[in-house]
Coordinates of C-alpha atoms and ligand atoms in Angstrom, one line a residue:
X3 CA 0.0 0.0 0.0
X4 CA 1.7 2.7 -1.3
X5 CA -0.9 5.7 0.6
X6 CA 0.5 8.7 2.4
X7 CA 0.3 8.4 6.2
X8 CA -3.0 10.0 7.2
X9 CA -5.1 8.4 4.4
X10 CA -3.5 4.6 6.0
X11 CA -4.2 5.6 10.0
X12 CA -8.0 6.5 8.6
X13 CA -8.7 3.2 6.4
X14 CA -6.0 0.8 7.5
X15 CA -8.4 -2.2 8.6
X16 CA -11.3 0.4 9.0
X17 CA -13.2 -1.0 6.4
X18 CA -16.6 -0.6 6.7
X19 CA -19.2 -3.3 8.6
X20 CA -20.5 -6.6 5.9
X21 CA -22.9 -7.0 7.5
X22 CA -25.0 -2.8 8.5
X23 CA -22.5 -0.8 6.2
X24 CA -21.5 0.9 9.2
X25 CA -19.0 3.2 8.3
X26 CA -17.5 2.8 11.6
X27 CA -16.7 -0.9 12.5
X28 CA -18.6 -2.0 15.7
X29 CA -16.9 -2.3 19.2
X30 CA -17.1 -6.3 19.1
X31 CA -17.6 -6.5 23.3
X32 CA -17.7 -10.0 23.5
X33 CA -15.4 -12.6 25.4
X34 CA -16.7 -15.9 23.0
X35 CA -17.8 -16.5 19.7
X36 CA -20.8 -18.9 18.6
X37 CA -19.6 -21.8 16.3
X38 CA -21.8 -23.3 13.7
X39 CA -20.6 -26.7 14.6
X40 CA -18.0 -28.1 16.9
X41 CA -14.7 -26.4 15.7
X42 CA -16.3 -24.4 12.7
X43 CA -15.9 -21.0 13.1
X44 CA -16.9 -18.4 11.5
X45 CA -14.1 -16.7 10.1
X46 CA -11.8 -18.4 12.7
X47 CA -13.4 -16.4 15.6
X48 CA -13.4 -18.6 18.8
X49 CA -12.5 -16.9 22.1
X50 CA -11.9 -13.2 23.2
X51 CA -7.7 -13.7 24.4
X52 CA -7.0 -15.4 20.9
X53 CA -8.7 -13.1 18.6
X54 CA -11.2 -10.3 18.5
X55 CA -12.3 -8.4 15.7
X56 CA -12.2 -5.2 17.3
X57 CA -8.3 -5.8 17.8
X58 CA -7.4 -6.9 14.6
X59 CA -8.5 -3.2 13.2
X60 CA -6.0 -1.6 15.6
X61 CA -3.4 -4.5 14.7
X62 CA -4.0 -3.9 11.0
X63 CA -3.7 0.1 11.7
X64 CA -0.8 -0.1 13.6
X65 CA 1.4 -2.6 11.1
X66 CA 0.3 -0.2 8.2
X67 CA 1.6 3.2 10.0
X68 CA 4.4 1.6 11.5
X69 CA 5.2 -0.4 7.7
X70 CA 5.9 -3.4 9.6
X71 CA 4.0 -7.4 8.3
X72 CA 2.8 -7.9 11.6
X73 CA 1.7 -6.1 15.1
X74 CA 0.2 -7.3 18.1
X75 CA -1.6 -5.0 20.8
X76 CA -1.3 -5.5 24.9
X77 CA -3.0 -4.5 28.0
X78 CA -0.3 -1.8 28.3
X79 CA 3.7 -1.2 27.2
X80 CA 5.2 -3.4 29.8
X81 CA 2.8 -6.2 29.0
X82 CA 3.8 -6.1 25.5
X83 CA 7.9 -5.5 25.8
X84 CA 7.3 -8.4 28.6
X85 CA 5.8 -10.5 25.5
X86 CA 8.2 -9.9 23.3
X87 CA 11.1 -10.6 25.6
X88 CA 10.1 -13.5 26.5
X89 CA 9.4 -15.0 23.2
X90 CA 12.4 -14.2 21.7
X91 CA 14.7 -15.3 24.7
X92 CA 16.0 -17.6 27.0
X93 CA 17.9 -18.0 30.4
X94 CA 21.1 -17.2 29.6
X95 CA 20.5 -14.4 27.0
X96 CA 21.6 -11.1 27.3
X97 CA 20.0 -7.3 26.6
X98 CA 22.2 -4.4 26.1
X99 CA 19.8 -1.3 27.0
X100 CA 20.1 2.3 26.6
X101 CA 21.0 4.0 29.9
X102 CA 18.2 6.3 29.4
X103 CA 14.8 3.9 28.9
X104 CA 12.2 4.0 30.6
X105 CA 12.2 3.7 34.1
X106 CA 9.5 0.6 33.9
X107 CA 11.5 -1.1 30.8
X108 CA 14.8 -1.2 33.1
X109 CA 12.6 -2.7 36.3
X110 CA 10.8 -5.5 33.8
X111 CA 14.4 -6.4 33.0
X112 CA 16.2 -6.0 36.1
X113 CA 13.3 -7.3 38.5
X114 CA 11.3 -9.2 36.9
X115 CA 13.2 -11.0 34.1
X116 CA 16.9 -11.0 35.8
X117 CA 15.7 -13.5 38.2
X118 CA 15.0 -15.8 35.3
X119 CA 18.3 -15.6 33.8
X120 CA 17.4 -12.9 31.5
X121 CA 21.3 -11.3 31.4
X122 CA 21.5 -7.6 30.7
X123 CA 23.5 -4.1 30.6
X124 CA 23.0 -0.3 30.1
X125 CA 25.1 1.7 28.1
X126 CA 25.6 5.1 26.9
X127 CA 23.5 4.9 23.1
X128 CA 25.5 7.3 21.5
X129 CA 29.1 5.9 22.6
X130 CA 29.6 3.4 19.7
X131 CA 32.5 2.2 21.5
X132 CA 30.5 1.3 24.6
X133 CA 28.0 -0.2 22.6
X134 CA 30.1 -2.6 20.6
X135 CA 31.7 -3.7 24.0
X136 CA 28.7 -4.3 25.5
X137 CA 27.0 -6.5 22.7
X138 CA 30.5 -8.7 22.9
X139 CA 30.5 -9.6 26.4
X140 CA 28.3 -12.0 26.9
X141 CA 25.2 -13.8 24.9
X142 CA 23.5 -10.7 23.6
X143 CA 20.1 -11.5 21.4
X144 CA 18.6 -8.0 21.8
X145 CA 19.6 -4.5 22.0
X146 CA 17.2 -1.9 23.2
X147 CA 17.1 1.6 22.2
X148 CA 14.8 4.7 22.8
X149 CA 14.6 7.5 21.1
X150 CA 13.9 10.4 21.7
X151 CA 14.5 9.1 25.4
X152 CA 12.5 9.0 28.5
X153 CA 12.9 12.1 29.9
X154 CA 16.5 13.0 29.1
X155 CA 15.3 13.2 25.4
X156 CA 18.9 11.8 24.1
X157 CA 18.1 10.8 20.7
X158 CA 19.9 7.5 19.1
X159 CA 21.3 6.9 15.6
X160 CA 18.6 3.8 14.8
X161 CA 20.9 2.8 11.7
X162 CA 24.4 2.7 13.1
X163 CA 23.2 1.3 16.0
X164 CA 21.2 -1.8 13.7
X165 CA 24.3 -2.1 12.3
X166 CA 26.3 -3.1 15.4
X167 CA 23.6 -5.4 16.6
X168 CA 23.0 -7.0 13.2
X169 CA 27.0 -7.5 13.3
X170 CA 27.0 -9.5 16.4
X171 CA 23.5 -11.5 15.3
X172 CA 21.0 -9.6 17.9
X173 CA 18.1 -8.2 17.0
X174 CA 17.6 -4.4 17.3
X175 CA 14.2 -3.2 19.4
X176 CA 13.2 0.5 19.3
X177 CA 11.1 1.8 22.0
X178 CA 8.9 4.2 19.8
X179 CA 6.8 5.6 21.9
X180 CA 7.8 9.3 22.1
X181 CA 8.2 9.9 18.6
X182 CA 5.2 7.7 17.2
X183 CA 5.0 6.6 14.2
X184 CA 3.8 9.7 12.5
X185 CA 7.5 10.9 13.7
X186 CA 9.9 8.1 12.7
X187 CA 9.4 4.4 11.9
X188 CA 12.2 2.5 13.5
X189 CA 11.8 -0.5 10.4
X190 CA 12.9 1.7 7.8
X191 CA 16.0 2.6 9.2
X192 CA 17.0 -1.0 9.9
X193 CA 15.5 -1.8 13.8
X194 CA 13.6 -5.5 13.3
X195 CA 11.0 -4.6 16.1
X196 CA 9.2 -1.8 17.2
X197 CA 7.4 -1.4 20.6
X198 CA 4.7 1.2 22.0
X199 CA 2.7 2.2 24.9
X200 CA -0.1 3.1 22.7
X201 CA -1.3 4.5 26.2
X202 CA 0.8 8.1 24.9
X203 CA 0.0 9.4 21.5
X204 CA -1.5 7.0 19.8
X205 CA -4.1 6.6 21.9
X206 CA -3.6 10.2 22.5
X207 CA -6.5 11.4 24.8
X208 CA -5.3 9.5 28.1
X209 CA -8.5 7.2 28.3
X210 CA -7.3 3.9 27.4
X211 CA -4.2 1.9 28.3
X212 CA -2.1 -0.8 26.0
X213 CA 1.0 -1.3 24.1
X214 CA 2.1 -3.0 21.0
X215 CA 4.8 -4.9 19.4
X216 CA 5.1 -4.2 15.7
X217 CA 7.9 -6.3 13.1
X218 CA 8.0 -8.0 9.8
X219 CA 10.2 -11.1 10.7
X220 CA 7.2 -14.2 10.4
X221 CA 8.8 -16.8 12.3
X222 CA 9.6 -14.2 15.5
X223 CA 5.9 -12.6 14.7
X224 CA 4.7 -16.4 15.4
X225 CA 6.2 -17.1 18.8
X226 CA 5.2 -13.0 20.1
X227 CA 1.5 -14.3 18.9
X228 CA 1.6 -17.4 20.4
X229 CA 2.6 -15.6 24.2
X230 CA -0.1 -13.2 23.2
X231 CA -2.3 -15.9 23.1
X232 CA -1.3 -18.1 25.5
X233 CA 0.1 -15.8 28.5
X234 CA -3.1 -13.2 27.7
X235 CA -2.2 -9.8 28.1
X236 CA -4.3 -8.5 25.3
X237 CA -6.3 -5.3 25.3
X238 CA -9.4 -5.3 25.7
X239 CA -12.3 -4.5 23.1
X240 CA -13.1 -1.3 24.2
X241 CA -9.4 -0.1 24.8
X242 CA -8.7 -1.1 21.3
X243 CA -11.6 0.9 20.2
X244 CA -10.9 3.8 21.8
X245 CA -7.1 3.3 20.7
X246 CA -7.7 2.8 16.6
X247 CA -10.0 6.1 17.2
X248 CA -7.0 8.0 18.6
X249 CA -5.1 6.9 15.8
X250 CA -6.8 8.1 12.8
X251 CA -5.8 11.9 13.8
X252 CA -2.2 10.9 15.1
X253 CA -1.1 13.2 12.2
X254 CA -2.7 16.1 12.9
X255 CA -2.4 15.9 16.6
X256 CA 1.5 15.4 16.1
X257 CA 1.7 18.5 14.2
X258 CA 0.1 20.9 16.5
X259 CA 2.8 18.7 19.3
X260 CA 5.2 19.7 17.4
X261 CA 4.7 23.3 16.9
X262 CA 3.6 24.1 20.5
X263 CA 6.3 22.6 21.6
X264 CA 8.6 24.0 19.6
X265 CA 7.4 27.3 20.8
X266 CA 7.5 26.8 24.7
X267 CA 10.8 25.3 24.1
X268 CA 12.1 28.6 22.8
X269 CA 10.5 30.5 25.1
X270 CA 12.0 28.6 28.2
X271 CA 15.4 28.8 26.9
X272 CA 15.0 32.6 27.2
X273 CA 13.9 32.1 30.5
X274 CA 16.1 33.5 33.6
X275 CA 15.5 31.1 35.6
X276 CA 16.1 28.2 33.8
X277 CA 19.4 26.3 34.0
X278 CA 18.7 23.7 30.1
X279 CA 16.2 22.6 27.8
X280 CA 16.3 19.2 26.6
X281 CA 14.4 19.6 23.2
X282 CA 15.6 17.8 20.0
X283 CA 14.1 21.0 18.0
X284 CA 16.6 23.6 19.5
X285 CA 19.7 23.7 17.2
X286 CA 22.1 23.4 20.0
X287 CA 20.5 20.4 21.2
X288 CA 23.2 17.7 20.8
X289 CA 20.9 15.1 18.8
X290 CA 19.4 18.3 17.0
X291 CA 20.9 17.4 13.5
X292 CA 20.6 13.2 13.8
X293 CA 17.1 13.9 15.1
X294 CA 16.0 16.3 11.7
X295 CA 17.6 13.5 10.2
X296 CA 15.6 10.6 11.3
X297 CA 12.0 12.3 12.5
X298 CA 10.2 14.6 10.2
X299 CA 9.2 16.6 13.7
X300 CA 10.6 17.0 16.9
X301 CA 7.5 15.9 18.8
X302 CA 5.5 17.1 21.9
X303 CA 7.9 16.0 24.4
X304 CA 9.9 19.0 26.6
X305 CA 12.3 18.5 29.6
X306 CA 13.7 21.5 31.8
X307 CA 16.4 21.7 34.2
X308 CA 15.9 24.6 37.0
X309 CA 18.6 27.0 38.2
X310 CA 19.0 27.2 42.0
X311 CA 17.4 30.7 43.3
X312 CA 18.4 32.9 46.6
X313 CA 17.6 30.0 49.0
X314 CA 16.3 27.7 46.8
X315 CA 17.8 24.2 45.1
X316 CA 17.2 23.8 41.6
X317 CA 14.8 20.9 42.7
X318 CA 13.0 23.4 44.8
X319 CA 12.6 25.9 42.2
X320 CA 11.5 22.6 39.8
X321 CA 9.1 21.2 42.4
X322 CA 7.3 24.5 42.9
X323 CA 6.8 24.9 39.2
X324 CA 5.5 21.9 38.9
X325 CA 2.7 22.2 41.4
X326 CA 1.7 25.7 40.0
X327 CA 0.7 25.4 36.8
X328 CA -2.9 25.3 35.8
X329 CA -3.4 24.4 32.3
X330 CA -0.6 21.9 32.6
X331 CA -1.9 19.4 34.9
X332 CA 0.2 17.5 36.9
X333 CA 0.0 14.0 36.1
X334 CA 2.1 10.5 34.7
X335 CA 1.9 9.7 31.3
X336 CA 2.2 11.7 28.5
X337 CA 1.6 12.2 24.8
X338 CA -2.6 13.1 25.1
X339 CA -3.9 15.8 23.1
X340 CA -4.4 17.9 27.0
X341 CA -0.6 19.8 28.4
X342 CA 0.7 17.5 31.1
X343 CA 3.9 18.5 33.5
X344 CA 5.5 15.8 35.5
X345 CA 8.4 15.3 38.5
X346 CA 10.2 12.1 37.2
X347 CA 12.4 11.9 39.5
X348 CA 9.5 11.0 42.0
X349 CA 6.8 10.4 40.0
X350 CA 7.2 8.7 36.4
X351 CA 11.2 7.6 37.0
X352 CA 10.9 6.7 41.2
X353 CA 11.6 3.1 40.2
X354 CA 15.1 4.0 39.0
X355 CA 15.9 6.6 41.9
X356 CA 19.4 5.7 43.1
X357 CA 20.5 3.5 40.1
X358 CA 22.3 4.5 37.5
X359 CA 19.3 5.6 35.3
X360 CA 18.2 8.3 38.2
X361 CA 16.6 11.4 36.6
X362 CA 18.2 14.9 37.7
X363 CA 16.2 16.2 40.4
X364 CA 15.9 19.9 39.0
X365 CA 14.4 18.2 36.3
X366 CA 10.8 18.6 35.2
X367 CA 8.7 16.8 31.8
X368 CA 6.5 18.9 30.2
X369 CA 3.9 16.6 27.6
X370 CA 2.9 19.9 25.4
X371 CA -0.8 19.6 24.8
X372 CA -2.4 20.4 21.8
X373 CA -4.1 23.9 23.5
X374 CA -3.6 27.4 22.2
X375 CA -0.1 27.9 22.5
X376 CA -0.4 31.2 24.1
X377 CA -2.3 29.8 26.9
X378 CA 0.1 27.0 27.4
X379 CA 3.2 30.0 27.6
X380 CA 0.6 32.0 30.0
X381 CA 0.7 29.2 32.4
X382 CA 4.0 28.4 32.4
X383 CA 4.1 32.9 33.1
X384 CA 2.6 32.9 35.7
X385 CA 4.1 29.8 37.4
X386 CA 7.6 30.8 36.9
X387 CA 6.9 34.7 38.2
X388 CA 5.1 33.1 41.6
X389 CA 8.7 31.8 42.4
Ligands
LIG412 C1 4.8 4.8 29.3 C2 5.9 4.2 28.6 C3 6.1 2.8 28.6 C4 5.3 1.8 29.3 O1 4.0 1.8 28.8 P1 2.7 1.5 29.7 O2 1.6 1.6 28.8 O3 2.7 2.5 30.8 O4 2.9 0.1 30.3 C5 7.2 2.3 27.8 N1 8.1 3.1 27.2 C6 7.9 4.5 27.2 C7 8.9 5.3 26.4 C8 6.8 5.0 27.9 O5 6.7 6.4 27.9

């Protein structure tokens, strides 16, 4: 399908219902299907944690935006990188990780899967050096990279690093969450698997939770199905509903990210009182040219580090700004269509507090909304003269 982007996330396994012609297909909220006999189906529908029709539109949507064969759709992200970890590998494997994923990616490796043998280091992404080291020592069978990052916003060469990991026969995974694939599709540039929370922008209005796993490899696409299946983590009907909605308009919402952000960015770094601005979209932003390189946009996604005040820490001065704004609520998650500001070092990242993925506590995440962008730079005002 050779379409352009928008016209795929509005018709990409939208078609419309046989059997009313409703333009829109159903929500299918149903655990069980009837059978017109024993074991014939109709149209291999049996039972809600195998298949649902509901979740085969978002799967068909998300393979077409993300130009991948295959994509499966979870109760959340972790569910689904848990999924694909564990059908790929076995005690005794390795991961080489970013030093900068997500706080919950790094505990689901080091907590949950370490225990089962699951073997794994984090290294600096853009220190090819490091990198190559790391993927020697030991049995590695994935590497892990996101970009932009979570919250440092460090943004990763997806070829050179496919490259490296092809070389030593692992597969590359790319945590695409923050650009979406409106942004950048990780397959293109040589990563073999993608992975979301589609609970962030492709959902996009923060009411629905899940995660996906999207790749063209068949005989890898066959074993993350069959843990789908058979471990269960699936989204539900209605979250997959709600989530193929969002998704039709992830191109236009993107857009308006990008430009608000953009703006605020600018207008922070002019800002007294702040110390950086961690924004791919500023040109002295050290992934600046790699990132216009690989993304069309820069995305929604802002980080700012506070300068320390009179009496005040930088975390101080970052703490009071982030319980003061108004149109920004404060709030986890990220990537919905309303402004959301966040304290990772307590809130989104206090699973890796004290390790060596620990956010900077002058640190705080703005998700830049899709409001007027004038009110958005009000708020912020008014927040930053209270101090
Ligand atoms: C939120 C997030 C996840 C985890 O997804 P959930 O839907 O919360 O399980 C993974 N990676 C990134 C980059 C995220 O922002």
């Amino acid at each position: 399908m050779n379409q352009g982007f928008n016209t795929r996330a509005i018709h990409a396994g939208q078609e419309p219902d046989p059997t009313t012609g409703a333009v829109v297909p159903p929500l299918y909220q149903t655990s069980t299907f009837a059978q017109d006999g024993i074991g014939k189906l109709r149209n291999g529908y049996e039972y809600g944690r195998g298949t649902n029709p509901t979740r085969d539109s978002l799967q068909t949507q998300l393979a077409a935006l993300e130009g991948g064969a295959h994509a499966f759709s979870f109760s959340s992200g972790l569910a689904a990188e848990d999924a694909l970890i564990r059908a790929l590998l076995v005690p005794g494997d390795r991961i080489v990780m970013g030093n900068d994923v997500y706080g919950g990616t790094y505990r689901l490796i080091n907590r949950v899967l370490a225990p089962w043998q699951i073997d794994s280091a984090a290294v600096d992404m853009a220190d090819a050096d490091a990198v190559a080291a790391a993927i020697a020592d030991g049995n590695t069978k994935m590497v892990w990279v996101e970009t932009p990052s979570n919250p440092m916003m460090k943004i990763t060469d997806i070829a050179a690093i496919a490259e490296l990991a092809h070389a030593a026969g692992a597969v590359l995974v790319v945590d695409n969450t923050f650009a979406s694939p409106y942004l950048q599709t990780p397959l293109t540039l040589g990563a073999d698997i993608v992975v979301h929370s589609t609970t962030k922008y492709i959902g996009g209005h923060s009411d629905a939770s899940g995660g996906a796993v999207v790749l063209n490899d068949d005989a890898m696409a066959e074993k993350i199905g069959f843990i789908q299946f058979a471990v269960g983590a699936v989204s539900a009907p209605m979250e997959a509903w709600l989530t193929t909605r969002g998704l039709k308009t992830l191109g236009v919402r993107m857009d308006r990210h990008s430009e608000n952000a953009q703006q605020i960015a600018e207008w922070l770094l002019a800002r007294p009182e702040v110390e950086r601005v961690l924004y791919p979209g500023l040109p002295d932003h050290p992934g600046h040219e790699l990132a216009a390189r690989q993304m069309t946009k820069f995305g929604g996604m802002i980080s700012v580090q506070f300068k320390a005040a009179g009496q005040r820490s930088g975390e101080d001065v970052a703490r009071a700004v982030a319980e003061s704004t108004t149109v920004f609520t404060l709030a986890e998650s990220l990537g919905g269509i309303e402004s959301l500001m966040n304290y990772p070092s307590d809130m989104t990242h206090a699973s890796v507090k004290g390790t060596e993925l620990a956010v900077p506590e002058n640190l705080v995440r703005l998700s830049v909304g899709i409001e007027d962008v004038a009110d958005l730079i009000g708020d912020l005002e008014q927040a930053l003269n209270r101090l």
